[in-house]
PDB file of C-alpha atoms and ligand atoms in Angstrom:
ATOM      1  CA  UNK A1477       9.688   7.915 -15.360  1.00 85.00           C
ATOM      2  CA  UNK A1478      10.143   4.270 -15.276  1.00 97.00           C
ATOM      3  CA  UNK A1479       8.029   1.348 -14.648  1.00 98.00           C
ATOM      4  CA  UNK A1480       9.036  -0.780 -11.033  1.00 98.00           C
ATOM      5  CA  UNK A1481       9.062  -4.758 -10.557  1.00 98.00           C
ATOM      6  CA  UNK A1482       6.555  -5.665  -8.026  1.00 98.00           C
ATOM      7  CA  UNK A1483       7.854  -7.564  -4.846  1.00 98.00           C
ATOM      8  CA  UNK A1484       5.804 -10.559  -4.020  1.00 98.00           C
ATOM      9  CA  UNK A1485       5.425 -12.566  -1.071  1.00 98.00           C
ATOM     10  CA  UNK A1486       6.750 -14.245   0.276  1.00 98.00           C
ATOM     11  CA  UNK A1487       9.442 -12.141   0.618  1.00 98.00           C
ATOM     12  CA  UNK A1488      11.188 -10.496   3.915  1.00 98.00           C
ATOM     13  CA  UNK A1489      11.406  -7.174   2.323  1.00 98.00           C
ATOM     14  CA  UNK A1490       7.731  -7.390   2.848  1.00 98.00           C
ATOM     15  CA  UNK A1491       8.317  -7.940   6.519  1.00 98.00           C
ATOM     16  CA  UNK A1492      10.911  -5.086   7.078  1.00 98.00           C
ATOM     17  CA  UNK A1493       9.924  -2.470   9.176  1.00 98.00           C
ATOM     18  CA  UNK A1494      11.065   0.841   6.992  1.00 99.00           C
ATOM     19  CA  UNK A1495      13.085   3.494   8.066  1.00 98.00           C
ATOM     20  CA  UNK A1496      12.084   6.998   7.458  1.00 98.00           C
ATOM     21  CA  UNK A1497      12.907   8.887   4.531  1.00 98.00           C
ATOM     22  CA  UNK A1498      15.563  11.172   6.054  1.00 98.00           C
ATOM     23  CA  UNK A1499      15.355  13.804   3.025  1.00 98.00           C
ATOM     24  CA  UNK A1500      12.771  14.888   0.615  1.00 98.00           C
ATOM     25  CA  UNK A1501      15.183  15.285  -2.693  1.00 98.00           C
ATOM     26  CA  UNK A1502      14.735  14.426  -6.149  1.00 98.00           C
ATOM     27  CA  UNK A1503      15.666  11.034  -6.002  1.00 98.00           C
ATOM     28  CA  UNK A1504      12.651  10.713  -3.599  1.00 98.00           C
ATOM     29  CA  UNK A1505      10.404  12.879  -5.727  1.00 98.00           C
ATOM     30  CA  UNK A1506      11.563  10.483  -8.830  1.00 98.00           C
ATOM     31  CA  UNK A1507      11.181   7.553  -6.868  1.00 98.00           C
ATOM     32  CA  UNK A1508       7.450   8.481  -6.014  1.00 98.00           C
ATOM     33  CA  UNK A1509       7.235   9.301  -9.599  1.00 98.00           C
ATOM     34  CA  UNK A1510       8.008   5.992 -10.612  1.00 98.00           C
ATOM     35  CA  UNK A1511       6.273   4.527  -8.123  1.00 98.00           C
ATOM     36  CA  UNK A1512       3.094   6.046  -9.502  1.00 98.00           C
ATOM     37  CA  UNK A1513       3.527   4.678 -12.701  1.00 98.00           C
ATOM     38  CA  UNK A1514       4.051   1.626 -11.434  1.00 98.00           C
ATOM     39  CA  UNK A1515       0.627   1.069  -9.622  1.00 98.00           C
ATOM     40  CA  UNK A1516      -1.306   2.629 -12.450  1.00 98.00           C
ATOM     41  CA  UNK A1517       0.202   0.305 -15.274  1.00 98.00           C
ATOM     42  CA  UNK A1518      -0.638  -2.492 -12.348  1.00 98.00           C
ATOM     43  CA  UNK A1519      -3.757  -1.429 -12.174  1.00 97.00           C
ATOM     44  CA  UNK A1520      -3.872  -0.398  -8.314  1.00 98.00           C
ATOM     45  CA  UNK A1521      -4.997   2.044  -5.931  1.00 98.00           C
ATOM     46  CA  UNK A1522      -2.200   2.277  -4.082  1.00 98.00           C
ATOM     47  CA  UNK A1523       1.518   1.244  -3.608  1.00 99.00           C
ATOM     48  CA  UNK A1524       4.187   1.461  -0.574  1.00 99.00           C
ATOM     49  CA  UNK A1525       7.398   1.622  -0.657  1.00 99.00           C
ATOM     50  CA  UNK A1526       8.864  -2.076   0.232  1.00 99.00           C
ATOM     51  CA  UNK A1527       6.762  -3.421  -2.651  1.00 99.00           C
ATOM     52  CA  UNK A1528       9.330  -2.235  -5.015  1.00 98.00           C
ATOM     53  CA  UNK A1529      11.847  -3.108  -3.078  1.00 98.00           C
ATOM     54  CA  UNK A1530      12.775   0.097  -1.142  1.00 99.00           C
ATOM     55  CA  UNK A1531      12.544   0.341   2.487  1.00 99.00           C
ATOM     56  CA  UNK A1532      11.895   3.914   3.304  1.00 99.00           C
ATOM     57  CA  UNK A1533       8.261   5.274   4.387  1.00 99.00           C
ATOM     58  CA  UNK A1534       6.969   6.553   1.353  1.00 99.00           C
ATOM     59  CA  UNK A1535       3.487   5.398  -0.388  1.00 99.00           C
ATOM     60  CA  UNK A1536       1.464   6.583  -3.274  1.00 99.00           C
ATOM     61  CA  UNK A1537      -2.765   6.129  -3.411  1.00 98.00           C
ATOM     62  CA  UNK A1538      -5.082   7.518  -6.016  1.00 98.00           C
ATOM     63  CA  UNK A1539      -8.654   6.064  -5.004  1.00 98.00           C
ATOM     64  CA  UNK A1540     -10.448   8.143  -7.889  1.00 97.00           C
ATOM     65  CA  UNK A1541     -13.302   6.353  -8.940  1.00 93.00           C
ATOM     66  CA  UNK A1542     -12.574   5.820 -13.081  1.00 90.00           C
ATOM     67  CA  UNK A1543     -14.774   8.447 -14.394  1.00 94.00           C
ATOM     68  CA  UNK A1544     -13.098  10.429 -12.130  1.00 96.00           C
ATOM     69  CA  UNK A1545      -9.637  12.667 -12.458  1.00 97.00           C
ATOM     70  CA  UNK A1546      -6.926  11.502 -11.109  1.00 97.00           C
ATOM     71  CA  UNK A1547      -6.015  12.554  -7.626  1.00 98.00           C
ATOM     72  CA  UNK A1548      -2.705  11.224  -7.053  1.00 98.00           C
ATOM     73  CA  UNK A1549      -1.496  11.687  -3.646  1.00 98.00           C
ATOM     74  CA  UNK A1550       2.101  10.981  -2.794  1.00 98.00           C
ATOM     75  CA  UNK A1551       3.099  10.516   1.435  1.00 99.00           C
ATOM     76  CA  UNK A1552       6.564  10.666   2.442  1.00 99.00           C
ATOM     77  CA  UNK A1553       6.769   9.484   6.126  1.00 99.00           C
ATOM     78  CA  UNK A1554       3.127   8.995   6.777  1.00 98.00           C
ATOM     79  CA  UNK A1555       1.924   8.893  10.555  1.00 98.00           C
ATOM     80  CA  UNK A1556      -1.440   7.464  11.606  1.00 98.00           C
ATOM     81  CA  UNK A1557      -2.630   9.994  14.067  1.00 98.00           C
ATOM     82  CA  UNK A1558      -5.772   9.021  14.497  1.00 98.00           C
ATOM     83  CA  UNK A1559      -8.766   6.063  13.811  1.00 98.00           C
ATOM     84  CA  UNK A1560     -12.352   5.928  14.366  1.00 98.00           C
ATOM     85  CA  UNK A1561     -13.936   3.483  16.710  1.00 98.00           C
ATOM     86  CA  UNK A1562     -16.093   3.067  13.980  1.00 98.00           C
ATOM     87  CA  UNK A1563     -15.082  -0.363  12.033  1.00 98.00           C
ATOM     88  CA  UNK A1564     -15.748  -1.200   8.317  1.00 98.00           C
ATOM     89  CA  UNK A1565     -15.278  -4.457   6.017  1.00 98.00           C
ATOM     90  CA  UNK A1566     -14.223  -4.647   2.887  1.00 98.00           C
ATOM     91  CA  UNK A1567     -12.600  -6.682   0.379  1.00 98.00           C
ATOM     92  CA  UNK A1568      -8.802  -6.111  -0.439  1.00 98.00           C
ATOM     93  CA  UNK A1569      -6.362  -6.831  -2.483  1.00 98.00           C
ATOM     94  CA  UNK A1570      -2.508  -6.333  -2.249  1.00 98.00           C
ATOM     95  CA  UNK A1571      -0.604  -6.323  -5.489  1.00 98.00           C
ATOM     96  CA  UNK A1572       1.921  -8.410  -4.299  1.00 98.00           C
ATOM     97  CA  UNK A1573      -0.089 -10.763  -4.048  1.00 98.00           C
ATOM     98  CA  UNK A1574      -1.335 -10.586  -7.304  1.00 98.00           C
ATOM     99  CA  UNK A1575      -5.390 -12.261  -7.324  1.00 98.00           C
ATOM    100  CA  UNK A1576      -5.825 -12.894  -4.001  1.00 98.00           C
ATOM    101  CA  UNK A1577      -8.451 -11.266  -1.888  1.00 98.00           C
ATOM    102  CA  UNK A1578     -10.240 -11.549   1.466  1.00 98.00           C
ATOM    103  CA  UNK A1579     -12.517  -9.235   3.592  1.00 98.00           C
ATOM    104  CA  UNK A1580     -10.361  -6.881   6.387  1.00 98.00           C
ATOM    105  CA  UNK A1581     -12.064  -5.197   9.142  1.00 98.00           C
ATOM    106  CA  UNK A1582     -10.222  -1.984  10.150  1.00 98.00           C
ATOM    107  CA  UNK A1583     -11.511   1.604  11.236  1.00 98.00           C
ATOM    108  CA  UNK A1584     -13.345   3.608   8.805  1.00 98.00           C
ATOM    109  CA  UNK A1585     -11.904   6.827   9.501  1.00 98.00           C
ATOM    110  CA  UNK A1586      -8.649   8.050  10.066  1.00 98.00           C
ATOM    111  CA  UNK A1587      -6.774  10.995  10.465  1.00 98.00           C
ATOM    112  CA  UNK A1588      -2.653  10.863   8.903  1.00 98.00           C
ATOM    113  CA  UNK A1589       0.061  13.038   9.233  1.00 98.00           C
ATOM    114  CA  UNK A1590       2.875  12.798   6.837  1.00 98.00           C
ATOM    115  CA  UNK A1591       5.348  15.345   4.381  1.00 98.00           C
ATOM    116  CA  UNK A1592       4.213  16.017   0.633  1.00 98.00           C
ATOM    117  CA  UNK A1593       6.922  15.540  -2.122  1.00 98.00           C
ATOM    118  CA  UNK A1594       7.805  19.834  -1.213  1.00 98.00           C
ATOM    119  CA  UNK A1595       8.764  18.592   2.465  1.00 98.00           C
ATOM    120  CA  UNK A1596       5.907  20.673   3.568  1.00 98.00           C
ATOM    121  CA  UNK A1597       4.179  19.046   6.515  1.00 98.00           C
ATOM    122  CA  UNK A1598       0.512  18.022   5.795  1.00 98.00           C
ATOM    123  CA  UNK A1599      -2.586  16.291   7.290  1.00 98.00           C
ATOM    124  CA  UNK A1600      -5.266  14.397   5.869  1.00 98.00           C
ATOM    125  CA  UNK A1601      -8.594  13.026   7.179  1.00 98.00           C
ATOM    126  CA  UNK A1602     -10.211  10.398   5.415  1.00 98.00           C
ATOM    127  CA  UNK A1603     -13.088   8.020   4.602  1.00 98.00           C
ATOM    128  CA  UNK A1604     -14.117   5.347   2.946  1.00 97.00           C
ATOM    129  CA  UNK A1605     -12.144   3.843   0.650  1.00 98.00           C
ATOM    130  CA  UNK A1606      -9.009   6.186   0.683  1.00 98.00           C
ATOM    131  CA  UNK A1607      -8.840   5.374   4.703  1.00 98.00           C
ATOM    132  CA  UNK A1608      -8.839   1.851   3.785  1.00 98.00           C
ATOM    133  CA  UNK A1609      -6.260   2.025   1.236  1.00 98.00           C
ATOM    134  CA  UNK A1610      -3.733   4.953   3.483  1.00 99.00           C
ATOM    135  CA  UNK A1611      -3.969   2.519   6.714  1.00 99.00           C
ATOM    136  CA  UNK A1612      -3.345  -0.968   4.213  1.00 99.00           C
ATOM    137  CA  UNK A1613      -0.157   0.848   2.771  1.00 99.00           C
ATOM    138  CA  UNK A1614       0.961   2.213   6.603  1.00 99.00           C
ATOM    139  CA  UNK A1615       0.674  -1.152   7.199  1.00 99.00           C
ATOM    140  CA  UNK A1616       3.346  -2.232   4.332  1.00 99.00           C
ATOM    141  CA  UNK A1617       5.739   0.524   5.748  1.00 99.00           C
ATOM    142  CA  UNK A1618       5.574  -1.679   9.016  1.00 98.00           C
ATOM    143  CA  UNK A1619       6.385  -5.042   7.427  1.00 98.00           C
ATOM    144  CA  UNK A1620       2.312  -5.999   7.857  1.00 98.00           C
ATOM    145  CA  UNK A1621       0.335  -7.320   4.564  1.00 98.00           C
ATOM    146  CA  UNK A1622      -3.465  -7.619   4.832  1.00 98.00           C
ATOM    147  CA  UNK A1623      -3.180 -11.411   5.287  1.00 98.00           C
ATOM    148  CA  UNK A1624      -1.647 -10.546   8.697  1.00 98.00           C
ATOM    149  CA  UNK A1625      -5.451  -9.485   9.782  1.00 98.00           C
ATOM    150  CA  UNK A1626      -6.729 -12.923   9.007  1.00 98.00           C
ATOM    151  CA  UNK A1627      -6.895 -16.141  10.864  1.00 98.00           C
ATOM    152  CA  UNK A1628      -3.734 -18.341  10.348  1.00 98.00           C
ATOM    153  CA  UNK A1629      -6.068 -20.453   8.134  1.00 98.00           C
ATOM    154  CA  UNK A1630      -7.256 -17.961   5.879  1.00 98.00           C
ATOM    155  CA  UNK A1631      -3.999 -16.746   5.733  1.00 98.00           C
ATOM    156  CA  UNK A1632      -2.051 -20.455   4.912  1.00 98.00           C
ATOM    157  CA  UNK A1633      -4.860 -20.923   2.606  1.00 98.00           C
ATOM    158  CA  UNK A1634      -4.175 -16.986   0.522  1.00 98.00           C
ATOM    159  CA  UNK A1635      -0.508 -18.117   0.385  1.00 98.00           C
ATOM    160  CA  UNK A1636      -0.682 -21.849  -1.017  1.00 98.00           C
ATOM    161  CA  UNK A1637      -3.222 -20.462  -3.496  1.00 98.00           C
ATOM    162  CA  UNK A1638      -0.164 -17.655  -4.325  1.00 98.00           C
ATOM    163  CA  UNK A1639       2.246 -20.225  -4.742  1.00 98.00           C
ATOM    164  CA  UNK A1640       0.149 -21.719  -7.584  1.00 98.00           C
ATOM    165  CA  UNK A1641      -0.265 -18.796  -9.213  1.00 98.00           C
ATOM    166  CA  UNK A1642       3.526 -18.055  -9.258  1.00 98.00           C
ATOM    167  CA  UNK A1643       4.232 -21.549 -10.835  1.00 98.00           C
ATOM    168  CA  UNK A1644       1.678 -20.856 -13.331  1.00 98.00           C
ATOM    169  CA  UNK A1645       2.195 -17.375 -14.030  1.00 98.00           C
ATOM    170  CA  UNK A1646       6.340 -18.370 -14.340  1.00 97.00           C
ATOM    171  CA  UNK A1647       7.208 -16.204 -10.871  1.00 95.00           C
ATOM    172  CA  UNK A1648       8.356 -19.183  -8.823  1.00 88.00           C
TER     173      UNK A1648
HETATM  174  O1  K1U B2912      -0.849  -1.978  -1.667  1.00 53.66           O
HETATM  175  C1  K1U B2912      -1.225  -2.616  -2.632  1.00 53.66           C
HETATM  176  O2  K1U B2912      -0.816  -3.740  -2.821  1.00 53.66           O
HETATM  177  C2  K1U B2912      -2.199  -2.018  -3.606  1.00 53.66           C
HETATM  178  C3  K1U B2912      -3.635  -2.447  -3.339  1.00 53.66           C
HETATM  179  C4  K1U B2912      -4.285  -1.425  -2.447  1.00 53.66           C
HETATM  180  C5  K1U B2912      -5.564  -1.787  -1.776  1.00 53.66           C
HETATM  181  C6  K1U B2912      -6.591  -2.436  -2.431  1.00 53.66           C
HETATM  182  C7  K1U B2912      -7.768  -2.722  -1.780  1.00 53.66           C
HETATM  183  C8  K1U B2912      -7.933  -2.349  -0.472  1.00 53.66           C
HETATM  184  C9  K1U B2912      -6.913  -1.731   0.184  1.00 53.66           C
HETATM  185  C10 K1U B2912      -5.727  -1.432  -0.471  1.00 53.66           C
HETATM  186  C11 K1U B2912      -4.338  -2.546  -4.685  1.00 53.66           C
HETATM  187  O3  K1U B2912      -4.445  -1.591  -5.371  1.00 53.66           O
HETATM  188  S1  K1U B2912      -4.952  -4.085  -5.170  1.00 53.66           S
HETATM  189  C12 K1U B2912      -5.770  -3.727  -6.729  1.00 53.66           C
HETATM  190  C13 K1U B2912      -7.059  -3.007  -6.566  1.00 53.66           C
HETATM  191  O4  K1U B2912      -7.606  -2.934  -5.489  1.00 53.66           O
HETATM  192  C14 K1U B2912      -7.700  -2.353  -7.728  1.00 53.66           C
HETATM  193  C15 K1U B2912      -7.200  -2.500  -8.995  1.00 53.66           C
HETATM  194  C16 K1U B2912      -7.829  -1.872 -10.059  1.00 53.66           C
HETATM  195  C17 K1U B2912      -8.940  -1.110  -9.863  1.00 53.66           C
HETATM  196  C18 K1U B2912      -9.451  -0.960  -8.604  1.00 53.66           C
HETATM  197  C19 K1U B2912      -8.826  -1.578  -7.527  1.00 53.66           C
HETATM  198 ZN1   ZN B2913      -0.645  -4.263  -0.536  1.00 53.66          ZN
END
């Protein structure tokens, strides 16, 4: 397994809508592999695709609280079938775009439809924090970050605040 570089914005990969993953094989399997590793050594609780530069529909999420096991989940192709009318706010974070956060109102339920790392089609319903976290990483597989759910200023002021950390953190 090997550890990924990040992609941070802005970037266009990071606007790119992905195309699907046309086989599940092992370079797939590796790459979600990889890909895990990669958002645990981050830490993060989830990571798509495009942030490591590949644009195929393929994310990774553990949401396991940390005196929890791990419950890696790995979604190749991943389909929002469903959300609830039901709306919830919380604070997120994207990691690439490392220390910036703001509050993001999206539904608290949904329902997603997608192929595990067998090819086997599967279906998950979720809550919480893991709904948060599947429908913010959809959203990377469609070339949206969370800053696209703010206002223009919130979203102009998350991005000059980003550009100082780059300078400072030598990623200019
Ligand atoms: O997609 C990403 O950039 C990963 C992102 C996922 C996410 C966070 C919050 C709400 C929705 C989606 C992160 O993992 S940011 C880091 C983070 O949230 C975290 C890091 C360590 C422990 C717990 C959380
Ligand atoms: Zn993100």
């Amino acid at each position: 397994m090997a550890e990924l570089d990040i992609v941070l914005a802005p970037d266009p990969r990071l606007k790119t809508k992905c195309r699907p993953v046309a086989a599940v094989d092992d370079r797939i399997r590796r790459l979600a592999a990889d890909m895990l590793e990669t958002m645990y050594a981050a830490p993060g609780i989830g990571l798509a695709a495009p942030q490591v530069g590949v644009l195929e529909r393929l994310i990774v999420i553990d949401c396991a609280g940390r005196d929890e096991p791990a419950q890696p989940l790995k979604l190749i192709n991943p389909e929002l079938v469903s959300v609830s009318d039901h709306l919830v706010t919380y604070e997120e974070g994207c990691l690439s775009l490392p220390e910036q956060y703001a509050e993001v109102t999206r539904p608290g339920d949904c329902k997603v439809r997608y192929l595990d790392e067998t090819g086997a089609r599967r279906e998950i319903e979720a809550h919480g924090l893991l709904a948060i976290c599947l429908q913010h990483e959809i959203d990377h597989l469609n070339g949206v970050l969370f800053t696209d759910h703010l206002s223009a200023l919130k979203r102009n002021m998350i991005m000059r605040k980003l550009a100082k950390w780059k300078k400072a953190n030598g990623k200019a």
